[in-house]
mmCIF file of C-alpha atoms in Angstrom:
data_model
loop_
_atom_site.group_PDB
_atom_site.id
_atom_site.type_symbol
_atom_site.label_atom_id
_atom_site.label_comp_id
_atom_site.label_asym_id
_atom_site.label_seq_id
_atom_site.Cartn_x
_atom_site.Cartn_y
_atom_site.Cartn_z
ATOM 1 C CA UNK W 1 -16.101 -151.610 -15.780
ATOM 2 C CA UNK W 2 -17.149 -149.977 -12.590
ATOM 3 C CA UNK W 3 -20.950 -149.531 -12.325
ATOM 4 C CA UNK W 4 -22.051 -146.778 -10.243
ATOM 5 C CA UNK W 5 -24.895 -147.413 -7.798
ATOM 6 C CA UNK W 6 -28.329 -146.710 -9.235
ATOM 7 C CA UNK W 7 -30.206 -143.902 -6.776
ATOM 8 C CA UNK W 8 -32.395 -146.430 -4.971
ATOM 9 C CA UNK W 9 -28.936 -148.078 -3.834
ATOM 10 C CA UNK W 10 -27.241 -145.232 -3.353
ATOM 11 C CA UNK W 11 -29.840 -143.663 -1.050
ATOM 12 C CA UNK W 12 -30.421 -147.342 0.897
ATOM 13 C CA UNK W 13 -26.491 -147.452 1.555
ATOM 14 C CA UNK W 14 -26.699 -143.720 2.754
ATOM 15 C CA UNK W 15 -29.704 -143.360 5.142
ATOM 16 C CA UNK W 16 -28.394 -146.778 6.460
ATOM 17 C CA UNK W 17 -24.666 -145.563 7.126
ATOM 18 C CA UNK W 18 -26.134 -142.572 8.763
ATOM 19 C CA UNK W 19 -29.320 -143.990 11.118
ATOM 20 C CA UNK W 20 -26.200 -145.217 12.469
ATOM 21 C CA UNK W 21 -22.840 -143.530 12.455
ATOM 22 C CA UNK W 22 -24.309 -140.457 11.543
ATOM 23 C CA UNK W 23 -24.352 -136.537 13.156
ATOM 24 C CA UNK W 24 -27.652 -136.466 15.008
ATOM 25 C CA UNK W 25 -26.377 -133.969 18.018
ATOM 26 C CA UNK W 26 -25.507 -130.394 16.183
ATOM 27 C CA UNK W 27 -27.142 -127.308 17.617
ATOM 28 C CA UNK W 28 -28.977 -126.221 14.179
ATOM 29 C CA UNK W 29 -30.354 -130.371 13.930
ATOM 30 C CA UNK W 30 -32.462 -129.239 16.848
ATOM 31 C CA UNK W 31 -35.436 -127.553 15.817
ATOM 32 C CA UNK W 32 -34.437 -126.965 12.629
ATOM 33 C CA UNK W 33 -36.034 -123.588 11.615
ATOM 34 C CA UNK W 34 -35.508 -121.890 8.084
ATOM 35 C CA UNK W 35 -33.336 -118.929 10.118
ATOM 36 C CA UNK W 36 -31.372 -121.306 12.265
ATOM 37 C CA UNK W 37 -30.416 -123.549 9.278
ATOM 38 C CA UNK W 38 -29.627 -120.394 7.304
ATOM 39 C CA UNK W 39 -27.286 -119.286 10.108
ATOM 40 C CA UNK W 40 -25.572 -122.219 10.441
ATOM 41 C CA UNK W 41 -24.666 -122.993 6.567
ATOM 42 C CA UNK W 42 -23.436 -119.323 6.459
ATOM 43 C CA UNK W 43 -21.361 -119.593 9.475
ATOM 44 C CA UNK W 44 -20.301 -123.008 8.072
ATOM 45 C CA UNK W 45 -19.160 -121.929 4.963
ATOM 46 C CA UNK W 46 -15.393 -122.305 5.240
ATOM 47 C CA UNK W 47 -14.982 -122.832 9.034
ATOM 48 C CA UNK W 48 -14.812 -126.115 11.426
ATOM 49 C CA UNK W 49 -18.197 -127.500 12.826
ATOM 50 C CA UNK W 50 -16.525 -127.191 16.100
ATOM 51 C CA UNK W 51 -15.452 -123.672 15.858
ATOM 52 C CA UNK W 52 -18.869 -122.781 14.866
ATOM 53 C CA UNK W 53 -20.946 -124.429 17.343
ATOM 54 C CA UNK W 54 -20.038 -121.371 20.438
ATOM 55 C CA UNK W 55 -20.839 -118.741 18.196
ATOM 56 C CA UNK W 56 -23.903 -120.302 16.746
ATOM 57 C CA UNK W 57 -25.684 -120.700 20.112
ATOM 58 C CA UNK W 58 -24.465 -117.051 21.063
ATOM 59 C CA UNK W 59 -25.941 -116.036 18.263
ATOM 60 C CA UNK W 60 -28.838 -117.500 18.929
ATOM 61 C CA UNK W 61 -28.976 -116.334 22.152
ATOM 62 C CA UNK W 62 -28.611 -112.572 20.980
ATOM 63 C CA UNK W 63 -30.877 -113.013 18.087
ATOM 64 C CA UNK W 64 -33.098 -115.574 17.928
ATOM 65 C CA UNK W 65 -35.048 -115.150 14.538
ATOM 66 C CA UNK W 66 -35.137 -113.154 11.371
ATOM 67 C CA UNK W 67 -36.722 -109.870 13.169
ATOM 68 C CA UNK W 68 -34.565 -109.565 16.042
ATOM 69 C CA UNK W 69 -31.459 -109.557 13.682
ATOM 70 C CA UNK W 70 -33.015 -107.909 11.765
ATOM 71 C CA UNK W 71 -33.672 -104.708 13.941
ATOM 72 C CA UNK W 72 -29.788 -105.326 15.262
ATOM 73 C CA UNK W 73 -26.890 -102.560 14.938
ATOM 74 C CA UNK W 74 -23.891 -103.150 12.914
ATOM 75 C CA UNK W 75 -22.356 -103.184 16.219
ATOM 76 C CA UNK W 76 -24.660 -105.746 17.502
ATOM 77 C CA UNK W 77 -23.597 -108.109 14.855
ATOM 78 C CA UNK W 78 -19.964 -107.380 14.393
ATOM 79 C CA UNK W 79 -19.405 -107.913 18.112
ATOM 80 C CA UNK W 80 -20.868 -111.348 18.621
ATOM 81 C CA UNK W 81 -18.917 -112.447 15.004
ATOM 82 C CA UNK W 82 -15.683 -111.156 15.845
ATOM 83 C CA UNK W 83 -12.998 -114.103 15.669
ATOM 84 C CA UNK W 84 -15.294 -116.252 12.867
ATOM 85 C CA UNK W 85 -13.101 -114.799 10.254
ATOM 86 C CA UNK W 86 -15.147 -113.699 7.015
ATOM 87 C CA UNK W 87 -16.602 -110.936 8.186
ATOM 88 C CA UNK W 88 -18.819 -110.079 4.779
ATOM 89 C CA UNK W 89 -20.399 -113.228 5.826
ATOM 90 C CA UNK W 90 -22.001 -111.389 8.655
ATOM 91 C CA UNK W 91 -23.368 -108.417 7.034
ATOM 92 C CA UNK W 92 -24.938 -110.740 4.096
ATOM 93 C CA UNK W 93 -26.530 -112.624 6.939
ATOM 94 C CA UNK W 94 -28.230 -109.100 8.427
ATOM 95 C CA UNK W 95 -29.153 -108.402 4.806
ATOM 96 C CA UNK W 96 -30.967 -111.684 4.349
ATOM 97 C CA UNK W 97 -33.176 -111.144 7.459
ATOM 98 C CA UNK W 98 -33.553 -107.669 6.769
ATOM 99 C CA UNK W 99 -34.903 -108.642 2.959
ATOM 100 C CA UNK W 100 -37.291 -111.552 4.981
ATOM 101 C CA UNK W 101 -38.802 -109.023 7.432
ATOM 102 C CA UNK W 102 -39.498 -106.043 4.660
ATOM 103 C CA UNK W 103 -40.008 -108.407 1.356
ATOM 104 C CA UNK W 104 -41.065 -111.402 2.293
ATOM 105 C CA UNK W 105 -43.276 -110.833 5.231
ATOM 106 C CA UNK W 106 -41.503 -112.034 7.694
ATOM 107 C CA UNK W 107 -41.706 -115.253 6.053
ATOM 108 C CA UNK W 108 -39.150 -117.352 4.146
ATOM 109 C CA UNK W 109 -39.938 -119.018 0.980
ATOM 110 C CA UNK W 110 -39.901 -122.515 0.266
ATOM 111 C CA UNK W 111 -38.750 -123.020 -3.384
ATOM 112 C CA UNK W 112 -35.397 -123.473 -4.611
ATOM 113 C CA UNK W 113 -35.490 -120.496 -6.896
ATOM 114 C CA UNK W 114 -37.447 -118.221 -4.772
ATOM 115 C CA UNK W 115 -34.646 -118.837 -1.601
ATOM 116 C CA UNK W 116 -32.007 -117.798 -3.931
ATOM 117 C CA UNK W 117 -33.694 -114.507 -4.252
ATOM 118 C CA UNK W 118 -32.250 -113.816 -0.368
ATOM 119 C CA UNK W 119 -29.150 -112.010 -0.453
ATOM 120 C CA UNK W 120 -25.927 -114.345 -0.084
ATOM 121 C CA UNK W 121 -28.336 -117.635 -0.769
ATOM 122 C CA UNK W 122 -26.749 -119.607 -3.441
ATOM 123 C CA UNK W 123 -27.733 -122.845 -4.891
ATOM 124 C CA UNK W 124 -26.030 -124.882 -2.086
ATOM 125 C CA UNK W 125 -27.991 -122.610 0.817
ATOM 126 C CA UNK W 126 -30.912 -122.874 -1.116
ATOM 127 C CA UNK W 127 -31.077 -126.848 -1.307
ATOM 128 C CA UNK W 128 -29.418 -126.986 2.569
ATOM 129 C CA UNK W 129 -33.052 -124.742 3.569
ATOM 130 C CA UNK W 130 -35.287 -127.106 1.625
ATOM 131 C CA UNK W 131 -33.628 -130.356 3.110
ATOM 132 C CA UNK W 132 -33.016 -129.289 6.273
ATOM 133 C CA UNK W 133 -35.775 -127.112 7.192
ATOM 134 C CA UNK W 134 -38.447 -127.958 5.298
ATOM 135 C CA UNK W 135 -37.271 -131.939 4.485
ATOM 136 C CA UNK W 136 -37.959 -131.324 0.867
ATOM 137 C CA UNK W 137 -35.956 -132.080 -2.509
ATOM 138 C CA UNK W 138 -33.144 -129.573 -1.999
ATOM 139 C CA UNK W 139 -29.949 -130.861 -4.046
ATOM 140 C CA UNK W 140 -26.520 -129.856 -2.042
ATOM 141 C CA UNK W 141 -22.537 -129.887 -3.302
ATOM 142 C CA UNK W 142 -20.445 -128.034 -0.875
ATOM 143 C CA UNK W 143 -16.670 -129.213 -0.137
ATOM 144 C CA UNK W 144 -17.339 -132.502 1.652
ATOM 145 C CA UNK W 145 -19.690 -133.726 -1.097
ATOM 146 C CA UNK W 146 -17.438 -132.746 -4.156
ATOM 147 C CA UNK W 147 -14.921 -134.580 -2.662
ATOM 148 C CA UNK W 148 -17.371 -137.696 -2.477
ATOM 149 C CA UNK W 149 -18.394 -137.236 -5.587
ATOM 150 C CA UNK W 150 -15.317 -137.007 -6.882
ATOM 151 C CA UNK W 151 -13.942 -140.043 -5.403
ATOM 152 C CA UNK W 152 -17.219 -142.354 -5.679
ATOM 153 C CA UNK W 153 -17.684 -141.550 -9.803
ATOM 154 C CA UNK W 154 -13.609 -140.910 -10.535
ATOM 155 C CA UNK W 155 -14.600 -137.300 -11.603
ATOM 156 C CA UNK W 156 -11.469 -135.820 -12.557
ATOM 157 C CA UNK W 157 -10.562 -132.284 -13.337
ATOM 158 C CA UNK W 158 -10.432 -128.412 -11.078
ATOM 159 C CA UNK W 159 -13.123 -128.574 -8.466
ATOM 160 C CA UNK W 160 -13.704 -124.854 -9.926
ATOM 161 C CA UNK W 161 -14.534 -125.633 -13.794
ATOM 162 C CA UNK W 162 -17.266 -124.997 -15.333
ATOM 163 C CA UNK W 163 -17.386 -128.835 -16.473
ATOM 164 C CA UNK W 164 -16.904 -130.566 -12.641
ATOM 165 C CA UNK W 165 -19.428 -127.941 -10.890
ATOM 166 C CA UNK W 166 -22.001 -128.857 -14.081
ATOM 167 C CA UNK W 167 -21.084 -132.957 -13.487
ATOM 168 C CA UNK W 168 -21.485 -132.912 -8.914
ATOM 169 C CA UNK W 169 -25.118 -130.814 -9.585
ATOM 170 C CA UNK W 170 -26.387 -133.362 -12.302
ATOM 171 C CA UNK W 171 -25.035 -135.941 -9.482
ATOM 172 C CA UNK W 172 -26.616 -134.164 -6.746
ATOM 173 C CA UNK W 173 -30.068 -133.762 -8.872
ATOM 174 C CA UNK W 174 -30.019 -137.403 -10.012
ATOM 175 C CA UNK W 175 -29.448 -138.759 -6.715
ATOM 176 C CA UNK W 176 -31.426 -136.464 -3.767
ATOM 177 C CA UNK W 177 -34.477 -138.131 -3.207
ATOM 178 C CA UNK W 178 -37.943 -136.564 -2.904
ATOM 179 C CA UNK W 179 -38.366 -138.093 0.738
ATOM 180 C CA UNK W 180 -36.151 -138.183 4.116
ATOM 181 C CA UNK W 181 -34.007 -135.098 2.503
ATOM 182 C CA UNK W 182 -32.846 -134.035 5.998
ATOM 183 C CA UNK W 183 -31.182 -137.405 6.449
ATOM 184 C CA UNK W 184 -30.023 -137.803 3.175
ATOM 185 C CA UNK W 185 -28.279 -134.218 2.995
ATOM 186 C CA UNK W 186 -26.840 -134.610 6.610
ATOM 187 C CA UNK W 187 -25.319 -138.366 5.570
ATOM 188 C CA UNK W 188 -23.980 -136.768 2.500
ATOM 189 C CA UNK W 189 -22.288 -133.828 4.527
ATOM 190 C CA UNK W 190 -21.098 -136.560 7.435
ATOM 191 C CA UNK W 191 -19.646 -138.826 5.088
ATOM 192 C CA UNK W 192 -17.177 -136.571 3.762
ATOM 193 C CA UNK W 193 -16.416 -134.906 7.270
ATOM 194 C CA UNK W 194 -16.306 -138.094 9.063
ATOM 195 C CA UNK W 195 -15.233 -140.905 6.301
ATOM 196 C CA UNK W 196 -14.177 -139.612 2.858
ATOM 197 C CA UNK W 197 -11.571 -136.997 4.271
ATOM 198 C CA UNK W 198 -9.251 -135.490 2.900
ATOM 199 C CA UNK W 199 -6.950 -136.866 4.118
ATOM 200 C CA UNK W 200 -6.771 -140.858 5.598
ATOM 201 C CA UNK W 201 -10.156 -141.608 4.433
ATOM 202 C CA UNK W 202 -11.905 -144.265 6.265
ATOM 203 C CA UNK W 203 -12.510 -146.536 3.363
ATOM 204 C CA UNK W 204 -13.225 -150.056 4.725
ATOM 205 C CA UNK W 205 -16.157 -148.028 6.756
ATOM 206 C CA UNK W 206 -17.684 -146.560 3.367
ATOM 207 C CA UNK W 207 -20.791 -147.880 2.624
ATOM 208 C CA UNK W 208 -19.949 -147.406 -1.220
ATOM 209 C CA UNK W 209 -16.650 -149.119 -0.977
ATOM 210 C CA UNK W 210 -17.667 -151.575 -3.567
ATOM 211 C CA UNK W 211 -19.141 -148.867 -6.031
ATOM 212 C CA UNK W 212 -15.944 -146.155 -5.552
ATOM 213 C CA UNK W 213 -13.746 -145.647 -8.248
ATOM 214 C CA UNK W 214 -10.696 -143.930 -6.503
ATOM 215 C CA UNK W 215 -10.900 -147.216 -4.471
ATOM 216 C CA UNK W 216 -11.303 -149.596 -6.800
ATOM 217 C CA UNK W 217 -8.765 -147.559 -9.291
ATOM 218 C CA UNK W 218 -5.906 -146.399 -6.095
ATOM 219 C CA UNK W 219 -6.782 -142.821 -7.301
ATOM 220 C CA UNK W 220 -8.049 -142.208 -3.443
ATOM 221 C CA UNK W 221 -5.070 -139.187 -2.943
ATOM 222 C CA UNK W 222 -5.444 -138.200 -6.590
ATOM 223 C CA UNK W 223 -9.121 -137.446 -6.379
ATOM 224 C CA UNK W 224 -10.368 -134.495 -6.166
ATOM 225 C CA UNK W 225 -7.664 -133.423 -8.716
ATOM 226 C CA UNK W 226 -4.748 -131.279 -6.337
ATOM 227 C CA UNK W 227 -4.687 -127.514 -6.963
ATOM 228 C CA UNK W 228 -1.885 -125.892 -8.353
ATOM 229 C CA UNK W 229 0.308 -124.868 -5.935
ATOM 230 C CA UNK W 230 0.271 -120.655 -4.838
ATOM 231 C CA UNK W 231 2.992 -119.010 -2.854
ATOM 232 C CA UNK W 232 0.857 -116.835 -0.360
ATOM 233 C CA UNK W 233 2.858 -112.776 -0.310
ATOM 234 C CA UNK W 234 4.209 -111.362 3.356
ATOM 235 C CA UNK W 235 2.859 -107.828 3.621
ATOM 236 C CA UNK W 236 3.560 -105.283 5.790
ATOM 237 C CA UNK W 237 0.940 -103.354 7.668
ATOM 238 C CA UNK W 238 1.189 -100.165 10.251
ATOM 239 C CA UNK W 239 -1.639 -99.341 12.429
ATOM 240 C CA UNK W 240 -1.651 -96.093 14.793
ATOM 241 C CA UNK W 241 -2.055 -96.344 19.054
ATOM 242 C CA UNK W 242 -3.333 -93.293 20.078
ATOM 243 C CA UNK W 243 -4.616 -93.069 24.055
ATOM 244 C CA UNK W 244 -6.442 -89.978 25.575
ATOM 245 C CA UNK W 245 -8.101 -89.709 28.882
ATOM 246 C CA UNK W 246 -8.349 -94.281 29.361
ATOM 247 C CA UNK W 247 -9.776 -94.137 25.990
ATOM 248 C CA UNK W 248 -8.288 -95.582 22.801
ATOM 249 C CA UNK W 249 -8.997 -94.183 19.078
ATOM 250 C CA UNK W 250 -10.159 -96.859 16.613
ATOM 251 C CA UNK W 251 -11.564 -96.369 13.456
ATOM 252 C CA UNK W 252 -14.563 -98.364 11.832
ATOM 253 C CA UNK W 253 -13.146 -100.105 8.710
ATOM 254 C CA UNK W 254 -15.118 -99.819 5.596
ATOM 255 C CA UNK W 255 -17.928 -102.963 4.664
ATOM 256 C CA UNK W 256 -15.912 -103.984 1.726
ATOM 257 C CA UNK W 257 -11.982 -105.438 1.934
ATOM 258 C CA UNK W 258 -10.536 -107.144 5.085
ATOM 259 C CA UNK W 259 -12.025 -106.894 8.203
ATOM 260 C CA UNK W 260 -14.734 -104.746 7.310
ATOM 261 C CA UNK W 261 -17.403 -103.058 9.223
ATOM 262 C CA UNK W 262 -15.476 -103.446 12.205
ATOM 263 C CA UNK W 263 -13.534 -101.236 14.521
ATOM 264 C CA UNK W 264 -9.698 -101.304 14.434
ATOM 265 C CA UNK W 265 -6.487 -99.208 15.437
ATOM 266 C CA UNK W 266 -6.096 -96.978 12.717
ATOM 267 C CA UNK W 267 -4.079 -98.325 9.720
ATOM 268 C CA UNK W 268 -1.188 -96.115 8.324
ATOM 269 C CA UNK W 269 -0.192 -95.909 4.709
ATOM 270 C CA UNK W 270 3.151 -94.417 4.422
ATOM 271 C CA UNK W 271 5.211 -94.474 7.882
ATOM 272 C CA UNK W 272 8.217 -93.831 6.133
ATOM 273 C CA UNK W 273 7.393 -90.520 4.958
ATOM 274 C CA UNK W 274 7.867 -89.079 8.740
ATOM 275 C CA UNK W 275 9.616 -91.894 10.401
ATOM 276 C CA UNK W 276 12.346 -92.977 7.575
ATOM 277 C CA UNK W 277 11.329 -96.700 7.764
ATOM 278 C CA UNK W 278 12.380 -99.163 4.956
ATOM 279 C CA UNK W 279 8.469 -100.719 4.234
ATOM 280 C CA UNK W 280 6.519 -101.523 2.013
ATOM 281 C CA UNK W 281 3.752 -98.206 0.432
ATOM 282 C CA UNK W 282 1.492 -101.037 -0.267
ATOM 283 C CA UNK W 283 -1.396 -101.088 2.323
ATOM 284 C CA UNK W 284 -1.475 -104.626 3.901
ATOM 285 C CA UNK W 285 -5.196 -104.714 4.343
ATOM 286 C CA UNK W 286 -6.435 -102.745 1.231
ATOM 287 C CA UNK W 287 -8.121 -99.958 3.213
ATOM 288 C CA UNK W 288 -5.760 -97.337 4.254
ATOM 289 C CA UNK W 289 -6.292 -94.034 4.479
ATOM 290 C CA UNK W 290 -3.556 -92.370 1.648
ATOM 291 C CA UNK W 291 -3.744 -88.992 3.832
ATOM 292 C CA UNK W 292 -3.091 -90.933 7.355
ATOM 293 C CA UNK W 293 0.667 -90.856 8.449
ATOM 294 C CA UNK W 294 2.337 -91.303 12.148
ATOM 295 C CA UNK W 295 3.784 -87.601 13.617
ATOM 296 C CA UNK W 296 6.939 -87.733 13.922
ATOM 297 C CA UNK W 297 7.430 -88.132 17.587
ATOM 298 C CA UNK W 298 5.812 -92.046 17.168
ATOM 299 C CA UNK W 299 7.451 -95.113 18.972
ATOM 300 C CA UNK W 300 6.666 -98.423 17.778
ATOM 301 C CA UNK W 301 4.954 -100.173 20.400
ATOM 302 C CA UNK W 302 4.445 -103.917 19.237
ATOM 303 C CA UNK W 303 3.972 -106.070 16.292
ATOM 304 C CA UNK W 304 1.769 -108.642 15.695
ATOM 305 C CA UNK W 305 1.827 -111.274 12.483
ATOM 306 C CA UNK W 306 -1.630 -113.011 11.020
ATOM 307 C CA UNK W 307 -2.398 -115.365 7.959
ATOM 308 C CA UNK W 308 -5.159 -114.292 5.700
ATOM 309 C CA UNK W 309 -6.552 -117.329 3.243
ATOM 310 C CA UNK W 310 -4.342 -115.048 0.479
ATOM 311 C CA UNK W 311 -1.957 -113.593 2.291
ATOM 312 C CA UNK W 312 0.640 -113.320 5.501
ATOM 313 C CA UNK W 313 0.235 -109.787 7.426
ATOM 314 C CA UNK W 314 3.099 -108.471 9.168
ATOM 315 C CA UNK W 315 2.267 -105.756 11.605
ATOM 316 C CA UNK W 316 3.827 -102.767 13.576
ATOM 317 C CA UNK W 317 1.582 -100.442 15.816
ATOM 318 C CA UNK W 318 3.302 -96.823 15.906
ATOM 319 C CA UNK W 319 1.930 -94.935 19.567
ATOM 320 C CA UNK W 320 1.806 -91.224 19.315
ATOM 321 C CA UNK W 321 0.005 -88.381 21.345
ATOM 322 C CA UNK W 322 -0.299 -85.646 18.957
ATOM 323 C CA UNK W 323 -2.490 -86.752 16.792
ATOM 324 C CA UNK W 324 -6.130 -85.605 16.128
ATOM 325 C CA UNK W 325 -8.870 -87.692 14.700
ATOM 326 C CA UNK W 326 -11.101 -87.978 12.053
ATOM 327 C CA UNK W 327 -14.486 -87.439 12.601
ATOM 328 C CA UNK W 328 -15.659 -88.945 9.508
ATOM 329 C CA UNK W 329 -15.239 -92.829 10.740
ATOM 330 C CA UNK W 330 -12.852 -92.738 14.307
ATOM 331 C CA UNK W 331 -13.814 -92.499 17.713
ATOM 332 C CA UNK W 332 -12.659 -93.047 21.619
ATOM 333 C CA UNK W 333 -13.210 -95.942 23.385
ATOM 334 C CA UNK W 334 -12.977 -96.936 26.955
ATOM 335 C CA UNK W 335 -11.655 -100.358 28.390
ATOM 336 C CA UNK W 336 -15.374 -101.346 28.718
ATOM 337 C CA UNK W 337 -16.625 -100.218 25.880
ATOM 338 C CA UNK W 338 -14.071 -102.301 23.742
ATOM 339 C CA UNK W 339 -15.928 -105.407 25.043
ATOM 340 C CA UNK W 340 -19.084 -104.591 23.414
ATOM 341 C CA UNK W 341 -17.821 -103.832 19.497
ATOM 342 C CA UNK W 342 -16.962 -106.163 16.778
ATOM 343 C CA UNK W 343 -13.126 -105.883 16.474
ATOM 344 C CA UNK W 344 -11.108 -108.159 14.395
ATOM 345 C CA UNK W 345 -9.249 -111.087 16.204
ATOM 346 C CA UNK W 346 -5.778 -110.378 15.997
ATOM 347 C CA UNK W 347 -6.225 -106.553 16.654
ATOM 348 C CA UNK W 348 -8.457 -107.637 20.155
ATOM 349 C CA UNK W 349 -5.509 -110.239 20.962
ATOM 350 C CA UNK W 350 -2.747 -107.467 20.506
ATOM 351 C CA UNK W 351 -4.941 -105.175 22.894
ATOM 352 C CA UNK W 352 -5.041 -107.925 25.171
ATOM 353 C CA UNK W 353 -1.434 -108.568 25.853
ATOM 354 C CA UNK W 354 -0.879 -104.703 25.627
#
């Protein structure tokens, strides 16, 4: 039988491993404040440390604490997390410093039930704020440590049920320490982005090598259990070009569904009505307007294609001059002007190579 290490062992073995092969260089290690660890976990969530670190220190840069963000436009924020991906991330972000400044003081908490009372702080953000930025008892399971846990105590089952979330937080409980939390939680995160990957896992450098089940059982590409496979759709998607004066008419997407809160080229629903195309009625992106169609003297002018987590977008852009705008949500912009506003990646790339 395979006896787990007990938590003195386990936390020896971990604050050993990562004194010395450990992260110690990330922007948000250095000077670890309760705002710049909160930024950091949120633009972590999903997305590559190395993606995130640019955009972190512009951030920074921009906004610096809970008050300046929280005094930012929409605009403001949109614009300096364009190309992150996730954009609901960044208006939960605004609301948690907003809900700091006006119901906390100014101040953030320090418990683990009182963080979770900030908009978009879950249990995970919650215990990353307590062992980061305050070094306190803050229990963590994000992707890298289910997947450790997983592996090291051969739990087996859909990372999503009820009964394996319930089984990594007792883990996570029964092993964080109540001292050196901001080593322990960064060795915990390391291990599984630098050792226990998903892929080719660096086993004979594991500290726990001689306590991991998957090792000790060859269940080291069956653990985590595999999700069941998903074909992702292809939809189609038609957005309107419309230039007057040097200026180009966007409209601001709404906050919910893809892309929103920021500006885009208008997105048609029905392009076959005037133009007798063979698509799809189906809006690609979940937020067209059902009275918007291209006049009839449109011209495609490009396509572009881009992968959503759930689905493929295939897009055409239809040009047209006779078309008036909305005033409810569209307006002109000039060349320099679309360098200041959030606009989603694939939409600024297409305008680029227009």
């Amino acid at each position: 039988m395979i006896s787990p290490p007990d938590p003195a062992l386990f936390n020896q073995l971990l604050l050993t491993w990562h004194a010395r092969d450990g992260r110690h260089d990330l922007p948000w290690q250095q000077d670890p404040t309760p705002y710049r660890v909160l930024v950091s976990e949120v633009m972590l969530q999903q997305t590559q440390v190395a993606t995130v670190i640019p955009y972190f220190n512009r951030w920074m840069a921009a906004f610096p604490d809970q008050e300046t963000l929280a005094a930012a436009s929409d605009d403001q924020v949109m614009a300096l997390w364009q190309g992150l991906g996730y954009y609901s991330r960044a208006r939960n972000l605004q609301k948690a410093a907003r809900f700091i400044v006006d119901e906390c003081g100014g101040l953030f908490p320090r418990s683990l039930d009182e963080l979770q009372r900030i908009p978009g702080v879950g249990r995970y953000t919650a215990g990353a704020i307590a062992s980061f930025a305050y070094n306190e008892f803050g229990p963590i399971v994000d992707g890298n440590v289910k997947r450790l846990f997983c592996r090291l105590f051969g739990i087996e089952g859909q990372l999503t049920s009820s009964l394996v979330t319930r089984q990594l937080w007792d883990l996570a409980h029964h092993y964080t320490p109540q001292q050196h939390n901001r080593a322990f939680a960064q060795g915990l995160l390391d291990m599984g982005a630098t050792l226990c990957t998903p892929k080719s896992p660096a086993c004979t450098r594991c500290p726990f090598n001689q306590h991991c089940v998957a090792r000790l059982t060859d269940r080291i590409a069956a653990l985590p259990s595999p999700k069941p496979k998903k074909q992702i759709p292809t939809r189609r998607g038609h957005f309107l070009w419309q230039e007057r004066d040097g200026q180009l008419l966007l409209e601001k997407r709404p906050d919910d569904g893809i892309w929103g809160g920021l500006w885009c080229l208008p997105e048609l629903l029905s392009p076959e009505r005037t133009l007798g195309l063979n698509t799809s009625t189906a809006s690609a992106t979940d937020n067209a307007d059902p009275e918007t169609a291209p006049p009839i003297d449109a011209c495609l002018k490009g396509s572009f294609d881009h992968t959503f987590s759930h689905y493929k977008l295939k897009a055409e852009v239809w040009q047209t001059q006779s078309r008036e705008p909305s005033a409810r949500y569209q307006a002109w912009f000039s060349a320099d002007e679309l360098q200041t506003i959030g606009l989603p990646a694939p939409i600024r790339k297409f305008l680029k190579k227009t």
